[in-house]
Tab-separated table of C-alpha atoms and ligand atoms in Angstrom:
chain	number	residue	atom	x	y	z
N	1	MET	CA	-32.048	41.351	12.590
N	2	ALA	CA	-33.934	43.639	10.470
N	3	ARG	CA	-36.692	43.857	7.848
N	4	LEU	CA	-36.008	44.811	4.657
N	5	THR	CA	-37.806	46.248	1.902
N	6	ILE	CA	-39.017	43.882	-0.600
N	7	LEU	CA	-39.126	45.499	-4.324
N	8	THR	CA	-42.074	44.876	-6.309
N	9	ALA	CA	-42.696	44.563	-10.142
N	10	PRO	CA	-42.547	46.460	-12.228
N	11	ASP	CA	-38.911	47.313	-11.124
N	12	PRO	CA	-35.828	47.323	-13.257
N	13	ARG	CA	-33.836	46.161	-10.481
N	14	LEU	CA	-35.984	42.867	-10.485
N	15	LYS	CA	-34.416	41.937	-14.043
N	16	GLU	CA	-30.740	42.420	-13.560
N	17	ARG	CA	-28.414	39.506	-13.299
N	18	ALA	CA	-26.614	39.175	-9.590
N	19	GLY	CA	-23.109	38.644	-9.353
N	20	PRO	CA	-21.451	35.700	-7.317
N	21	VAL	CA	-20.473	36.279	-3.679
N	22	ASP	CA	-16.783	35.888	-3.025
N	23	THR	CA	-16.531	36.552	0.763
N	24	ILE	CA	-18.650	35.107	3.562
N	25	ASP	CA	-18.267	37.121	6.338
N	26	GLN	CA	-20.451	38.338	9.343
N	27	SER	CA	-21.962	41.098	7.122
N	28	LEU	CA	-22.909	38.428	4.592
N	29	ARG	CA	-24.487	36.191	7.532
N	30	ASP	CA	-26.491	39.303	8.683
N	31	LEU	CA	-27.955	39.593	5.431
N	32	LEU	CA	-29.103	36.307	5.148
N	33	ASP	CA	-30.729	36.667	8.509
N	34	ASP	CA	-32.138	39.843	7.645
N	35	MET	CA	-33.596	38.090	4.323
N	36	LEU	CA	-35.145	35.330	6.561
N	37	GLU	CA	-36.793	37.736	8.934
N	38	THR	CA	-38.193	39.636	5.966
N	39	MET	CA	-39.501	36.509	4.308
N	40	TYR	CA	-41.092	35.089	7.320
N	41	GLY	CA	-42.551	38.713	8.405
N	42	ALA	CA	-44.095	38.557	4.892
N	43	ASN	CA	-45.400	34.902	4.933
N	44	GLY	CA	-43.101	33.863	2.218
N	45	ILE	CA	-41.461	30.564	1.693
N	46	GLY	CA	-38.576	32.029	-0.372
N	47	LEU	CA	-36.623	34.985	-0.854
N	48	ALA	CA	-33.858	36.122	-3.424
N	49	ALA	CA	-31.349	39.161	-2.744
N	50	PRO	CA	-32.199	40.937	-5.651
N	51	GLN	CA	-35.764	41.212	-3.894
N	52	VAL	CA	-34.299	43.226	-1.560
N	53	GLY	CA	-32.197	45.295	-3.913
N	54	VAL	CA	-28.919	43.384	-3.548
N	55	LEU	CA	-27.483	41.994	-6.637
N	56	LYS	CA	-25.583	38.899	-5.330
N	57	ARG	CA	-26.285	35.152	-5.699
N	58	ILE	CA	-28.222	34.501	-2.483
N	59	ILE	CA	-31.305	32.828	-1.602
N	60	VAL	CA	-33.255	31.636	1.613
N	61	VAL	CA	-36.087	29.089	1.608
N	62	ASP	CA	-38.160	27.554	4.102
N	63	VAL	CA	-40.951	25.297	3.026
N	64	SER	CA	-41.783	23.682	6.263
N	65	PRO	CA	-45.668	23.454	7.231
N	66	LYS	CA	-46.837	26.561	9.426
N	67	ASP	CA	-47.213	24.268	12.168
N	68	GLU	CA	-43.957	22.923	12.407
N	69	ASP	CA	-40.327	24.087	13.468
N	70	ARG	CA	-38.752	26.632	11.169
N	71	ALA	CA	-36.400	24.919	8.790
N	72	PRO	CA	-34.529	27.676	7.123
N	73	ILE	CA	-31.980	27.037	4.191
N	74	ARG	CA	-29.487	29.706	3.290
N	75	MET	CA	-27.899	29.114	-0.089
N	76	ILE	CA	-24.937	31.132	-1.543
N	77	ASN	CA	-23.897	30.843	-5.215
N	78	PRO	CA	-26.259	27.879	-5.709
N	79	GLU	CA	-25.954	26.205	-8.727
N	80	ILE	CA	-28.028	23.136	-10.295
N	81	LEU	CA	-26.124	20.138	-10.934
N	82	ARG	CA	-29.075	17.934	-12.167
N	83	ALA	CA	-32.816	18.528	-13.219
N	84	SER	CA	-35.173	15.849	-13.725
N	85	SER	CA	-36.555	15.451	-17.094
N	86	ASP	CA	-40.184	14.834	-15.570
N	87	ARG	CA	-41.888	18.165	-14.980
N	88	ALA	CA	-44.296	19.418	-12.508
N	89	THR	CA	-46.751	21.974	-12.261
N	90	ARG	CA	-47.570	24.175	-9.556
N	91	GLU	CA	-49.215	27.541	-8.704
N	92	GLU	CA	-46.692	30.212	-7.881
N	93	GLY	CA	-46.693	33.531	-6.094
N	94	CYS	CA	-43.844	35.668	-5.320
N	95	LEU	CA	-43.395	38.457	-2.732
N	96	SER	CA	-42.223	40.639	-5.574
N	97	LEU	CA	-45.608	40.116	-7.487
N	98	PRO	CA	-48.066	40.679	-4.695
N	99	GLU	CA	-51.531	38.802	-4.849
N	100	GLN	CA	-50.679	37.253	-8.174
N	101	TRP	CA	-50.512	33.575	-8.984
N	102	ALA	CA	-50.125	31.518	-12.098
N	103	ASP	CA	-49.389	27.714	-12.911
N	104	VAL	CA	-45.594	27.214	-13.650
N	105	THR	CA	-44.132	23.773	-15.060
N	106	ARG	CA	-40.594	23.109	-13.968
N	107	PRO	CA	-38.446	19.860	-13.336
N	108	THR	CA	-39.873	18.031	-10.519
N	109	THR	CA	-36.421	17.299	-8.707
N	110	VAL	CA	-33.334	19.087	-8.717
N	111	THR	CA	-29.935	18.672	-7.048
N	112	VAL	CA	-28.328	21.946	-5.931
N	113	ARG	CA	-24.772	22.773	-4.894
N	114	TYR	CA	-24.224	25.778	-2.840
N	115	LEU	CA	-22.314	27.401	-0.088
N	116	ASP	CA	-23.669	27.566	3.388
N	117	GLU	CA	-23.307	30.465	5.743
N	118	ALA	CA	-20.097	28.933	6.960
N	119	GLY	CA	-18.650	28.447	3.499
N	120	GLU	CA	-18.903	24.740	3.359
N	121	THR	CA	-20.092	23.432	0.072
N	122	ARG	CA	-23.122	21.418	0.091
N	123	GLU	CA	-25.378	19.257	-2.202
N	124	LEU	CA	-29.368	18.929	-1.812
N	125	ASP	CA	-31.497	16.694	-3.549
N	126	ALA	CA	-34.894	18.550	-3.423
N	127	ASP	CA	-38.304	17.532	-4.783
N	128	GLY	CA	-41.895	18.781	-4.289
N	129	MET	CA	-42.232	22.185	-3.170
N	130	LEU	CA	-38.666	22.635	-2.158
N	131	ALA	CA	-37.742	22.011	-5.730
N	132	THR	CA	-40.180	24.349	-7.121
N	133	CYS	CA	-39.146	27.172	-4.448
N	134	ILE	CA	-35.513	26.719	-5.056
N	135	GLN	CA	-35.765	27.026	-8.837
N	136	HIS	CA	-38.180	29.951	-8.449
N	137	GLU	CA	-35.696	31.787	-5.996
N	138	MET	CA	-32.530	31.011	-8.268
N	139	ASP	CA	-34.567	32.450	-11.248
N	140	HIS	CA	-34.444	35.913	-9.437
N	141	LEU	CA	-30.719	35.775	-9.533
N	142	ASP	CA	-30.925	36.032	-13.368
N	143	GLY	CA	-33.474	38.455	-13.294
N	144	THR	CA	-36.183	36.091	-14.173
N	145	LEU	CA	-39.764	36.028	-12.616
N	146	PHE	CA	-42.339	33.397	-12.528
N	147	VAL	CA	-44.524	35.321	-15.142
N	148	ASP	CA	-41.398	35.003	-17.542
N	149	HIS	CA	-42.552	31.229	-17.596
N	150	VAL	CA	-46.162	31.729	-18.671
N	151	SER	CA	-47.840	32.825	-21.694
N	152	ALA	CA	-47.443	36.284	-22.996
N	153	LEU	CA	-51.071	37.108	-22.448
N	154	LYS	CA	-51.317	35.591	-18.828
N	155	ARG	CA	-48.098	37.709	-18.303
N	156	GLY	CA	-49.543	41.044	-19.620
N	157	ILE	CA	-52.561	40.489	-17.467
N	158	ILE	CA	-50.492	40.148	-14.157
N	159	LEU	CA	-48.123	43.157	-15.215
N	160	ARG	CA	-51.080	45.134	-15.709
N	161	ARG	CA	-52.506	44.376	-12.540
N	162	LEU	CA	-49.244	44.954	-10.843
N	163	LYS	CA	-48.877	48.626	-12.287
N	164	LYS	CA	-52.301	49.369	-11.382
N	165	ARG	CA	-51.415	48.375	-7.707
N	166	LYS	CA	-48.621	50.600	-7.842
N	167	ARG	CA	-50.506	53.595	-9.262
N	168	ASN	CA	-52.909	53.112	-6.426
N	169	GLY	CA	-49.920	52.857	-3.800
N	170	GLU	CA	-50.863	49.236	-2.812
N	171	ALA	CA	-47.705	47.955	-3.739
U	201	LIG	NI1	-40.217	35.139	-6.358
């Protein structure tokens, strides 16, 4: 496994739409493993392929508590089948927007259909942190960042901070 470089905003590659995966082979499984290693190495709970510069519809998530065994989920071509009308607000961060957080409101529960690394179709009912995380990561597949869900004022503040970080070579 290898650690990949995580792109940080502002970067036009984070605003692109990723294409579906049509072949699940060993190189794709290796990419999923590399994404997980990269996510764990950065203390993240989710990572989408566009964040490492790969425009494919793939995400990895693991919201298990730090003191428990890892519980990675690899999702290929994920789709939301159902989303609850009730909504929850949680503070979100993103490995591509280092050191930035904002409250984002999303459906509380979602049902997701995806292919696993063996090419099997699976469905998952997610709630709580897992539901938030999956929706956040799936947004990346359409070039959407969590700041796109907050007010223009708040977004402007965060993006200015990120530009400054890049100028200072911190990103
Ligand atoms: Ni993110």
